[in-house]
Coordinates of C-alpha atoms and ligand atoms in Angstrom, one line a residue:
M1 CA 28.5 -33.6 0.4
S2 CA 25.5 -31.6 -0.6
T3 CA 25.6 -28.3 1.2
Y4 CA 23.0 -25.8 0.1
Y5 CA 22.9 -21.9 1.1
I6 CA 19.5 -20.8 1.9
G7 CA 19.1 -17.1 2.1
L8 CA 16.2 -15.6 3.8
S9 CA 15.2 -12.0 3.7
V10 CA 13.5 -11.2 6.9
T11 CA 12.7 -7.3 6.7
Y12 CA 9.1 -7.4 7.4
H13 CA 8.1 -6.3 4.0
D14 CA 9.4 -7.8 0.9
S15 CA 10.3 -11.1 2.4
A16 CA 12.0 -13.8 0.1
L17 CA 14.0 -16.8 -0.2
A18 CA 16.9 -17.8 -1.9
I19 CA 18.7 -21.3 -2.4
I20 CA 22.1 -21.5 -3.8
S21 CA 24.1 -24.8 -4.5
D22 CA 27.5 -25.6 -3.0
E23 CA 29.0 -24.9 -6.3
G24 CA 27.5 -21.2 -6.2
E25 CA 24.9 -21.8 -8.7
V26 CA 21.6 -19.9 -7.9
L27 CA 18.9 -22.7 -8.0
F28 CA 15.9 -20.6 -6.8
A29 CA 15.2 -16.9 -5.7
E30 CA 11.4 -15.4 -5.1
A31 CA 9.8 -12.8 -3.2
T32 CA 7.0 -14.2 -0.9
E33 CA 4.5 -11.9 -2.1
R34 CA 4.0 -14.0 -5.4
Y35 CA 3.4 -17.3 -3.6
L36 CA 1.1 -15.6 -1.3
Q37 CA -0.4 -13.2 -3.9
N38 CA -0.3 -10.6 -1.3
K39 CA 1.4 -7.5 -2.4
R40 CA 4.9 -7.0 -0.4
A41 CA 3.6 -9.8 2.0
L42 CA 4.0 -7.6 4.8
N43 CA 4.5 -9.2 8.2
C44 CA 5.0 -12.7 6.3
E45 CA 7.8 -15.3 6.8
P46 CA 9.9 -16.0 3.7
D47 CA 9.8 -19.7 4.8
Q48 CA 6.2 -20.4 4.4
L49 CA 5.5 -23.6 6.7
F50 CA 3.2 -25.1 4.0
R51 CA 5.7 -24.3 1.0
I52 CA 9.0 -25.1 2.5
P53 CA 8.9 -29.1 2.0
K54 CA 8.2 -28.8 -1.5
L55 CA 10.7 -26.2 -2.2
L56 CA 13.3 -28.4 -0.8
V57 CA 12.1 -31.5 -2.6
Q58 CA 12.4 -29.8 -5.6
H59 CA 15.8 -27.6 -5.1
C60 CA 17.7 -29.2 -2.5
P61 CA 17.6 -33.0 -2.6
N62 CA 19.5 -35.1 0.1
P63 CA 20.8 -32.2 1.8
K64 CA 23.8 -33.0 4.3
R65 CA 24.2 -29.4 5.5
V66 CA 21.9 -26.4 5.0
V67 CA 23.4 -22.9 6.0
I68 CA 20.5 -20.4 6.7
A69 CA 21.7 -17.1 6.1
I70 CA 19.4 -13.9 7.0
N71 CA 19.7 -10.2 5.8
W72 CA 19.6 -8.5 9.2
R73 CA 21.9 -8.8 12.4
K74 CA 19.9 -10.5 15.4
K75 CA 21.7 -8.1 17.8
R76 CA 19.3 -5.6 18.5
P77 CA 20.5 -2.2 17.7
F78 CA 21.0 0.5 20.1
Y79 CA 17.9 2.7 18.9
E80 CA 15.5 -0.4 19.6
N81 CA 16.9 -0.8 23.1
I82 CA 16.2 3.3 23.4
V83 CA 12.8 3.0 22.2
K84 CA 11.9 -0.1 24.0
K85 CA 12.9 1.4 27.2
L86 CA 11.3 4.6 26.6
G87 CA 8.5 4.1 24.4
F88 CA 7.9 6.1 21.3
L89 CA 4.9 8.0 22.3
S90 CA 6.0 9.5 25.3
A91 CA 9.9 10.1 25.1
P92 CA 10.3 13.8 25.8
G93 CA 13.8 13.2 27.0
L94 CA 14.7 12.3 23.1
L95 CA 13.9 15.7 21.7
K96 CA 17.4 16.5 21.0
T97 CA 18.3 13.0 19.6
G98 CA 18.2 11.5 16.3
I99 CA 15.4 9.2 17.2
K100 CA 13.4 12.2 17.5
K101 CA 14.4 13.3 14.3
L102 CA 13.5 10.0 12.6
H103 CA 10.2 10.0 14.6
S104 CA 9.4 13.4 12.9
T105 CA 10.2 12.4 9.4
L106 CA 7.2 9.8 9.5
K107 CA 4.4 9.8 11.8
N108 CA 4.8 8.1 15.2
Y109 CA 2.6 5.1 14.8
Q110 CA 4.2 4.4 11.5
L111 CA 7.9 4.1 12.9
H112 CA 6.7 2.3 15.9
H113 CA 4.9 -0.2 13.8
M114 CA 7.7 -0.8 11.5
M115 CA 10.3 -1.2 14.3
A116 CA 7.7 -3.7 16.1
C117 CA 7.2 -5.5 12.8
Q118 CA 11.0 -5.9 11.9
R119 CA 11.8 -7.2 15.3
S120 CA 9.2 -9.8 15.3
S121 CA 10.4 -10.7 11.8
I122 CA 14.0 -11.0 12.8
D123 CA 12.9 -13.2 16.0
R124 CA 10.9 -15.7 13.7
A125 CA 13.7 -15.8 11.1
G126 CA 14.2 -19.5 9.8
L127 CA 12.0 -20.9 12.5
N128 CA 9.8 -22.8 10.0
L129 CA 12.8 -23.8 7.9
V130 CA 14.4 -25.5 10.9
R131 CA 11.5 -27.1 11.8
I132 CA 10.8 -28.7 8.5
L133 CA 14.5 -29.7 8.0
Q134 CA 14.8 -31.3 11.4
E135 CA 11.3 -33.2 10.7
Y136 CA 12.3 -34.4 7.0
Y137 CA 16.0 -34.6 7.2
P138 CA 17.2 -35.4 10.7
D139 CA 20.8 -36.2 9.7
C140 CA 21.0 -32.6 8.1
A141 CA 23.5 -30.3 9.7
I142 CA 22.1 -26.9 10.0
A143 CA 24.0 -23.6 10.5
F144 CA 22.9 -20.1 11.0
K145 CA 24.3 -16.9 9.8
D146 CA 23.2 -13.3 10.1
Y147 CA 24.8 -10.5 8.2
D148 CA 24.5 -6.5 8.3
H149 CA 21.4 -5.5 6.3
H150 CA 23.5 -3.3 3.9
L151 CA 26.1 -5.7 3.3
T152 CA 23.9 -8.3 1.8
H153 CA 22.1 -5.6 -0.4
A154 CA 25.8 -4.8 -1.7
A155 CA 26.3 -8.7 -2.2
T156 CA 23.2 -9.0 -4.3
A157 CA 24.4 -6.1 -6.6
C158 CA 28.1 -6.8 -6.7
Y159 CA 28.0 -10.9 -7.0
G160 CA 25.1 -10.5 -9.4
S161 CA 27.2 -8.1 -11.6
A162 CA 29.7 -8.9 -14.7
F163 CA 32.1 -6.8 -12.9
E164 CA 35.5 -8.0 -11.4
E165 CA 35.9 -4.8 -9.7
A166 CA 33.4 -1.9 -8.9
A167 CA 32.6 0.6 -6.2
C168 CA 29.0 -0.2 -4.6
A169 CA 26.7 2.2 -3.2
V170 CA 23.6 1.0 -0.7
I171 CA 21.1 3.7 -0.7
D172 CA 18.2 2.5 1.5
S173 CA 15.6 3.8 4.1
Y174 CA 17.3 2.2 6.9
G175 CA 19.4 -0.8 8.3
E176 CA 20.7 -1.8 11.9
H177 CA 22.7 1.5 12.1
G178 CA 21.8 3.8 9.4
S179 CA 20.3 4.4 5.9
M180 CA 23.5 4.1 3.7
A181 CA 26.7 2.3 3.1
F182 CA 29.3 2.3 0.5
Y183 CA 31.9 -0.3 -0.5
R184 CA 34.6 -1.4 -2.7
Y185 CA 34.2 -4.5 -4.3
R186 CA 37.3 -6.9 -5.9
N187 CA 38.5 -10.3 -5.8
W188 CA 35.0 -11.4 -4.9
K189 CA 35.1 -9.6 -1.3
L190 CA 33.4 -6.4 -0.3
E191 CA 35.3 -3.9 1.8
R192 CA 33.3 -1.2 3.5
L193 CA 34.6 2.2 3.1
H194 CA 31.7 4.0 5.0
E195 CA 28.4 3.3 6.7
A196 CA 26.2 6.1 7.6
K197 CA 25.7 5.4 11.4
G198 CA 23.5 6.8 13.8
L199 CA 19.6 8.1 13.5
S200 CA 21.0 11.9 13.2
K201 CA 21.9 11.4 9.7
A202 CA 19.3 11.8 7.0
S203 CA 17.8 8.8 5.1
L204 CA 17.1 9.1 1.3
G205 CA 14.9 6.3 1.6
L206 CA 12.6 7.9 4.3
Y207 CA 13.0 11.0 2.4
Y208 CA 11.6 9.5 -0.9
M209 CA 8.7 7.8 1.4
K210 CA 8.1 11.5 2.7
I211 CA 7.8 12.9 -0.8
T212 CA 5.3 10.0 -1.8
E213 CA 3.3 11.0 1.3
L214 CA 3.3 14.7 0.2
C215 CA 2.2 13.8 -3.3
G216 CA -0.8 12.1 -1.7
F217 CA 0.6 8.7 -2.4
D218 CA 1.1 5.6 0.3
W219 CA 4.5 4.4 0.3
L220 CA 3.4 1.6 2.3
K221 CA 1.7 0.1 -0.9
G222 CA 5.0 0.9 -2.6
E223 CA 3.7 3.8 -4.4
E224 CA 6.8 5.6 -5.0
W225 CA 6.4 4.6 -8.7
K226 CA 3.7 6.8 -9.1
V227 CA 6.0 9.9 -7.7
M228 CA 8.4 9.1 -10.9
G229 CA 5.5 8.7 -13.2
L230 CA 4.0 11.8 -12.2
A231 CA 7.1 13.7 -11.9
S232 CA 7.5 14.0 -15.7
Y233 CA 4.2 16.4 -15.8
G234 CA 5.8 18.7 -13.5
K235 CA 8.1 21.8 -13.0
L236 CA 10.2 22.9 -10.4
N237 CA 8.9 24.4 -7.4
Q238 CA 11.6 26.6 -5.8
K239 CA 10.0 27.1 -2.7
L240 CA 9.7 23.6 -1.8
Y241 CA 13.1 22.9 -3.6
N242 CA 14.8 25.7 -1.1
L243 CA 12.9 24.1 1.8
L244 CA 14.2 20.7 1.0
S245 CA 17.6 22.1 0.9
S246 CA 17.6 23.3 4.2
I247 CA 16.5 20.0 5.7
I248 CA 19.0 17.7 4.1
V249 CA 22.7 18.3 2.8
V250 CA 25.0 15.8 1.6
N251 CA 28.5 15.8 3.4
G252 CA 31.1 13.4 2.1
F253 CA 29.5 10.0 2.3
D254 CA 26.7 11.3 4.7
C255 CA 23.4 13.1 4.4
K256 CA 22.9 15.5 7.4
H257 CA 20.1 17.8 8.8
P258 CA 22.0 21.1 8.9
S259 CA 19.6 22.9 11.1
E260 CA 18.8 22.7 14.8
A261 CA 15.2 24.0 13.3
F262 CA 14.7 20.5 12.1
F263 CA 11.4 20.0 13.6
E264 CA 9.9 23.2 12.4
L265 CA 11.2 22.7 8.7
I266 CA 9.6 19.2 8.5
A267 CA 6.3 20.7 9.9
K268 CA 6.7 23.1 6.9
L269 CA 6.7 20.6 4.4
D270 CA 3.0 19.7 5.4
E271 CA 2.2 23.1 3.3
F272 CA 2.9 21.2 0.1
K273 CA 0.8 18.0 1.3
Q274 CA -1.4 16.9 -1.6
H275 CA -4.6 15.0 -1.4
P276 CA -6.4 12.6 -4.3
D277 CA -8.7 15.5 -5.2
S278 CA -5.7 18.1 -5.5
P279 CA -5.2 19.5 -9.2
I280 CA -2.6 17.1 -11.0
E281 CA -0.4 20.0 -11.8
Q282 CA 0.1 20.7 -8.3
M283 CA 0.9 17.2 -7.5
A284 CA 3.2 16.8 -10.2
D285 CA 5.2 20.0 -9.4
V286 CA 5.7 18.1 -5.7
A287 CA 6.9 14.9 -7.4
Y288 CA 9.4 16.6 -9.8
T289 CA 11.0 18.8 -7.1
G290 CA 11.2 15.9 -5.0
Q291 CA 12.8 13.8 -7.8
V292 CA 15.1 16.8 -8.7
F293 CA 16.1 17.2 -5.3
F294 CA 16.9 13.5 -4.6
A295 CA 18.7 13.2 -7.9
D296 CA 21.0 16.5 -6.8
L297 CA 21.8 14.4 -3.5
V298 CA 22.8 11.2 -4.8
T299 CA 24.7 12.8 -7.5
Q300 CA 27.0 14.3 -4.8
L301 CA 27.4 11.1 -3.1
L302 CA 28.3 9.1 -6.0
N303 CA 30.9 11.5 -7.2
D304 CA 32.4 11.3 -3.8
L305 CA 32.5 7.5 -4.0
H306 CA 34.0 7.7 -7.5
E307 CA 36.7 10.1 -6.0
V308 CA 37.7 7.5 -3.2
T309 CA 37.6 4.4 -5.5
Q310 CA 38.8 5.8 -8.6
C311 CA 36.8 3.1 -10.2
D312 CA 34.5 3.4 -13.2
N313 CA 32.0 0.6 -12.6
L314 CA 29.1 1.2 -10.2
T315 CA 26.8 -1.2 -8.6
L316 CA 24.0 0.3 -6.7
A317 CA 21.3 -1.3 -4.2
G318 CA 19.0 -0.4 -1.4
G319 CA 15.2 0.8 -2.4
C320 CA 16.7 4.1 -3.8
A321 CA 18.3 2.0 -6.6
L322 CA 14.6 1.4 -7.9
N323 CA 14.6 5.0 -9.0
S324 CA 15.1 4.4 -12.9
T325 CA 14.6 7.9 -13.5
F326 CA 17.8 8.9 -11.6
N327 CA 19.4 5.6 -12.7
G328 CA 19.4 6.5 -16.4
Q329 CA 21.1 9.9 -15.6
I330 CA 24.2 8.2 -13.4
T331 CA 26.8 8.0 -16.3
Q332 CA 25.9 11.6 -17.5
R333 CA 25.7 13.3 -14.1
T334 CA 28.6 11.3 -12.5
R335 CA 32.2 10.1 -13.5
F336 CA 31.0 6.3 -13.4
K337 CA 30.9 4.8 -16.9
Q338 CA 29.1 1.5 -16.2
V339 CA 26.4 1.2 -13.8
F340 CA 24.9 -2.2 -12.5
I341 CA 21.7 -2.5 -10.6
P342 CA 20.4 -5.9 -9.8
S343 CA 16.9 -6.9 -10.7
A344 CA 16.0 -7.0 -7.2
P345 CA 17.8 -4.0 -5.8
A346 CA 15.4 -3.5 -2.7
D347 CA 14.9 -5.9 0.4
D348 CA 13.5 -9.1 -1.5
G349 CA 16.9 -9.1 -3.3
C350 CA 18.7 -9.4 0.0
A351 CA 17.7 -13.0 0.5
L352 CA 20.1 -13.8 -2.6
G353 CA 22.8 -11.5 -1.1
A354 CA 22.7 -13.2 2.2
A355 CA 23.1 -16.7 0.7
W356 CA 25.9 -15.6 -1.6
L357 CA 27.7 -14.2 1.5
A358 CA 27.5 -17.5 3.2
Y359 CA 28.7 -19.5 0.3
H360 CA 31.5 -17.3 -0.5
E361 CA 32.6 -17.6 3.2
D362 CA 32.9 -21.4 2.6
S363 CA 34.4 -21.3 -0.6
P364 CA 36.8 -18.2 -0.9
L365 CA 38.9 -20.0 -3.4
Q366 CA 36.2 -21.2 -5.5
Q367 CA 36.0 -18.4 -8.0
K368 CA 34.3 -18.1 -11.5
P369 CA 34.4 -15.6 -13.8
P370 CA 31.9 -12.8 -13.1
Q371 CA 28.6 -12.9 -15.1
L372 CA 25.2 -11.2 -15.1
Q373 CA 22.8 -13.1 -12.8
T374 CA 19.7 -14.3 -14.8
P375 CA 16.4 -12.6 -13.1
Y376 CA 14.4 -15.7 -14.1
T377 CA 14.9 -17.8 -10.7
G378 CA 11.4 -18.0 -9.6
S379 CA 8.6 -20.5 -10.0
T380 CA 7.3 -22.2 -13.0
I381 CA 3.7 -22.8 -14.4
K382 CA 3.9 -26.5 -15.4
D383 CA 2.3 -27.7 -18.6
D384 CA 0.4 -30.3 -16.5
A385 CA -1.4 -27.4 -15.2
V386 CA -2.7 -26.5 -18.8
K387 CA -3.6 -30.0 -19.6
R388 CA -5.7 -30.1 -16.7
L389 CA -7.4 -27.2 -17.5
I390 CA -8.2 -28.2 -21.2
R391 CA -9.5 -31.3 -19.7
F392 CA -12.3 -29.6 -17.6
N393 CA -12.4 -26.4 -19.3
R394 CA -15.8 -25.6 -21.3
S395 CA -15.4 -22.4 -22.7
L396 CA -11.8 -21.2 -23.7
A397 CA -10.0 -22.4 -26.8
F398 CA -6.5 -23.9 -26.9
Q399 CA -3.9 -24.1 -29.3
H400 CA -0.6 -26.0 -28.4
L401 CA 2.0 -24.4 -30.7
P402 CA 5.1 -25.9 -29.8
D403 CA 7.0 -24.7 -33.1
S404 CA 5.3 -21.5 -33.8
V405 CA 4.0 -20.0 -30.4
C406 CA 6.4 -16.9 -31.0
A407 CA 5.1 -16.3 -34.6
E408 CA 1.3 -16.5 -33.8
T409 CA 1.8 -14.1 -30.7
A410 CA 3.8 -11.7 -32.7
R411 CA 1.0 -11.9 -35.4
L412 CA -1.7 -11.3 -32.7
L413 CA 0.1 -8.5 -31.2
A414 CA 0.8 -6.7 -34.3
D415 CA -3.1 -7.1 -35.1
G416 CA -3.7 -5.2 -31.8
K417 CA -4.4 -7.9 -29.5
L418 CA -3.5 -7.6 -25.6
V419 CA -1.5 -10.6 -24.7
G420 CA -0.8 -12.1 -21.0
W421 CA 2.4 -14.0 -21.4
V422 CA 3.7 -16.9 -19.2
Q423 CA 6.9 -18.2 -19.8
G424 CA 9.7 -20.6 -17.7
C425 CA 11.0 -19.2 -14.5
A426 CA 9.3 -16.1 -12.9
E427 CA 11.2 -12.9 -12.4
Y428 CA 13.0 -12.1 -9.1
G429 CA 12.6 -8.5 -8.4
P430 CA 9.3 -6.2 -9.1
R431 CA 9.6 -6.0 -12.8
A432 CA 8.1 -8.0 -15.6
L433 CA 10.8 -9.1 -17.9
G434 CA 9.2 -11.2 -20.4
N435 CA 8.1 -14.3 -18.3
R436 CA 5.2 -12.8 -16.4
S437 CA 4.2 -10.0 -18.8
I438 CA 1.1 -8.4 -20.6
L439 CA 2.5 -7.3 -24.1
A440 CA 1.2 -4.9 -26.6
D441 CA 1.8 -3.2 -29.9
P442 CA 3.9 -0.1 -29.0
R443 CA 3.5 2.0 -32.2
K444 CA -0.4 3.5 -31.1
A445 CA -0.5 6.1 -28.1
A446 CA -4.1 5.0 -27.8
T447 CA -3.0 1.5 -26.8
Q448 CA -2.0 3.2 -23.3
D449 CA -5.8 4.0 -22.8
L450 CA -6.8 0.9 -24.0
I451 CA -4.5 -1.0 -21.4
N452 CA -5.5 1.2 -18.4
E453 CA -9.2 0.7 -19.5
K454 CA -9.4 -2.8 -20.2
V455 CA -6.7 -4.4 -18.0
K456 CA -4.7 -2.3 -15.6
F457 CA -7.2 0.1 -14.3
R458 CA -4.8 2.5 -13.1
E459 CA -3.7 6.2 -13.4
M460 CA -3.3 7.7 -16.7
F461 CA 0.3 9.3 -15.8
R462 CA 2.0 6.2 -14.9
P463 CA 4.0 4.8 -18.4
F464 CA 4.4 1.5 -19.9
A465 CA 7.7 0.5 -20.6
P466 CA 9.6 -0.6 -23.8
S467 CA 11.3 -3.9 -24.3
I468 CA 13.8 -3.7 -27.1
L469 CA 16.2 -5.8 -28.8
H470 CA 19.6 -4.8 -28.1
E471 CA 20.9 -4.5 -31.6
Y472 CA 18.5 -1.7 -32.4
A473 CA 18.3 0.0 -28.9
D474 CA 21.0 2.7 -29.9
E475 CA 18.8 4.0 -32.9
Y476 CA 16.0 4.4 -30.5
F477 CA 17.6 5.7 -27.4
E478 CA 19.7 8.5 -26.6
N479 CA 22.9 7.8 -24.5
Y480 CA 22.0 4.0 -24.8
H481 CA 23.6 1.7 -22.4
E482 CA 22.0 -1.7 -21.6
S483 CA 19.3 -1.9 -19.2
P484 CA 18.7 -5.7 -18.5
Y485 CA 16.3 -5.5 -15.7
M486 CA 14.2 -2.3 -16.8
D487 CA 16.3 -0.5 -14.3
K488 CA 16.9 2.7 -16.3
T489 CA 14.9 5.5 -17.9
L490 CA 16.4 7.1 -21.0
H491 CA 15.5 9.6 -23.8
I492 CA 13.8 8.4 -26.9
R493 CA 15.4 9.8 -29.9
K494 CA 12.9 12.4 -31.2
S495 CA 12.8 10.7 -34.5
M496 CA 11.7 7.6 -33.1
Q497 CA 9.1 8.9 -30.3
N498 CA 6.1 8.6 -32.7
K499 CA 7.1 5.3 -34.0
I500 CA 6.7 3.8 -30.4
A501 CA 4.1 6.2 -28.9
A502 CA 2.6 3.7 -26.5
V503 CA 5.8 3.4 -24.6
C504 CA 6.9 7.1 -25.1
H505 CA 6.1 9.0 -21.6
V506 CA 5.4 12.7 -22.0
D507 CA 8.7 13.9 -21.4
G508 CA 10.0 11.8 -24.0
T509 CA 11.4 9.2 -22.1
G510 CA 11.1 5.1 -21.7
R511 CA 12.1 2.9 -19.0
L512 CA 13.7 0.4 -21.1
Q513 CA 14.4 -3.4 -21.0
T514 CA 17.5 -4.4 -23.2
V515 CA 16.4 -8.0 -24.7
K516 CA 19.4 -10.2 -25.7
R517 CA 19.2 -13.7 -27.0
E518 CA 21.4 -15.1 -24.6
W519 CA 19.6 -13.5 -21.5
N520 CA 16.0 -14.6 -22.7
P521 CA 15.8 -16.6 -25.9
R522 CA 11.9 -16.9 -26.3
F523 CA 11.3 -13.3 -25.5
Y524 CA 13.7 -12.3 -27.8
D525 CA 12.4 -14.6 -30.7
L526 CA 8.9 -13.2 -30.1
I527 CA 10.1 -9.5 -30.2
E528 CA 12.2 -10.6 -33.4
Q529 CA 9.1 -12.0 -35.2
F530 CA 7.1 -8.8 -34.1
Y531 CA 9.9 -6.9 -35.9
Q532 CA 9.6 -9.0 -39.1
L533 CA 6.1 -8.1 -39.3
T534 CA 6.1 -4.4 -38.2
Q535 CA 9.7 -3.1 -38.8
V536 CA 9.6 -2.2 -35.0
P537 CA 12.2 -4.2 -32.8
V538 CA 9.9 -3.1 -29.4
L539 CA 7.1 -4.5 -27.4
L540 CA 5.1 -2.6 -24.8
N541 CA 5.5 -4.7 -21.7
T542 CA 3.9 -4.0 -18.4
S543 CA 3.5 -6.7 -15.6
F544 CA 1.1 -9.3 -15.6
N545 CA -1.0 -8.5 -12.6
I546 CA -3.9 -6.2 -11.8
M547 CA -3.4 -3.0 -9.8
G548 CA -2.5 -3.6 -6.0
K549 CA -1.5 -7.5 -6.8
P550 CA 1.7 -8.9 -7.5
L551 CA 3.0 -10.6 -10.6
V552 CA 0.8 -13.8 -11.3
H553 CA 2.2 -16.9 -9.7
S554 CA 0.0 -19.9 -10.7
L555 CA -2.1 -21.0 -13.7
E556 CA -5.0 -19.8 -11.5
D557 CA -3.6 -16.3 -10.9
A558 CA -3.0 -15.9 -14.7
L559 CA -6.8 -17.0 -15.5
T560 CA -8.1 -14.8 -12.7
V561 CA -6.5 -11.7 -14.5
F562 CA -7.2 -13.1 -18.1
M563 CA -11.1 -13.7 -17.2
T564 CA -11.8 -10.7 -15.6
T565 CA -10.1 -7.9 -17.5
G566 CA -10.0 -7.2 -21.3
L567 CA -6.8 -9.3 -22.2
D568 CA -7.7 -11.0 -25.7
V569 CA -5.0 -13.8 -25.1
L570 CA -3.4 -15.6 -22.7
V571 CA -0.1 -17.6 -23.7
V572 CA 1.2 -20.2 -21.2
N573 CA 4.5 -22.0 -22.5
D574 CA 3.7 -23.5 -25.8
Y575 CA -0.2 -22.9 -25.1
L576 CA -2.3 -20.1 -26.6
I577 CA -5.5 -19.6 -25.1
T578 CA -8.4 -17.4 -26.2
K579 CA -11.8 -16.4 -25.1
P580 CA -14.9 -17.8 -26.8
R581 CA -15.8 -14.6 -28.4
E582 CA -14.2 -11.6 -29.2
E583 CA -15.3 -8.4 -27.7
Ligands
FE2_601 FE1 17.0 -2.6 2.7

């Protein structure tokens, strides 16, 4: 009997779909934004009507039973009932409640909008999938499961890790009940130790969104990245730090608002609000201080988690697990010795977590040795698409290099060319990990400006990441530990900073991707060939997109970026494509 577990992430942002076989194998996992080419796919279903039939044919042949699992409880949480009854904009009776506190953290209409979208997304969850299954596979049995949002985050982190046992922290913006949850993971089971319940508790996800807003950026566009990049240029603003300390404190496993004067204190934060024309130093100080305060709070939470679990392995998930700056400091600032963060720790990753929970519920005894989950679970671009392009194209030059595509690309990179690199299955999660990447030689600092000016068109303060062969990483990074999904930022050794200047941030750090042959043989080969030519086992790796768009999905998307930017070379599988004339 063929049972398939289809996980859907139905948070209104970052929706995603994942498929697991009845043997527990991940067959497919991808965020909806890729297919739609619509960043974060706000308000879009993960089971897009026109896409589902093809996905089912490709990954779920002859299904006898399909379990649809979603990453949010269908039951309406208490605060939604309150809001529904009283309305957001006229709720004076809620002045002293947690709703009001959360309400004040963001602007009224933003919170109202978020909750309305969330509810509509949950109400629509799986409808398209059920309709298509019934139409195409009328004999297929369909079951439906819904799981606690934070439990699905925890499942993504723990089932995807190589740990047999771990402590797990989910630090998020919000779930059905609150914003954080903590678990003990062993024997393929997740035991909840604590969940922050009630909106009177502070949310570190919402806190970071507020800092993003104070820096003059837009959290709805996911611009928290910019805060981290900018923070490296800043220094501590003690007045802001003191104010933040009066608004949020850690108490055991909870973050709380300690003062009754909460609203007045939140209002005072606006004193630090920056605008696009604010001096960059001032913006950077807000970013730096916000980041330092965040790190101080999470350090306290994690130390508490270690004390309770006495386990040295940590898995981390939720939107706050995307904070690579802090992630790189965890083993130094806490007592945890190993840290695992999945490739998709935010809500797109929950689709896989939900599918895994459903699978393990059905197969509690079917346990395999734990192993690192590959991030390469998304769509492919087939050679046929390239062949069609060759047939009708009248301007580009093509080389088919099945035996030497890595060697030739490495030569071009060493020669200073900017390369769009598309191979195999796309990455699950926000980072380009060598399958949908723009690559460049990391040796010259000027390459940063070149990529910004010719390809990415983004702010100068945002760094580019190094992808490094694991065997050499300790030579280049202090306190090196593996970062398979570009999830940690570490200090580059002083002696190496000039050697890889284009990927060395202003504070001497780099958000590295560890590359091992067994994780991605072709990308490993490419970097190794580059190393043979330059004695540098590192490539500059940035996402294959232009600002404001998701990673490329189809050959047409890749060509659009290639033809409308200063990229010199496009490599798709074994095909190397160049423009008619050099610039
Ligand atoms: Fe979440």
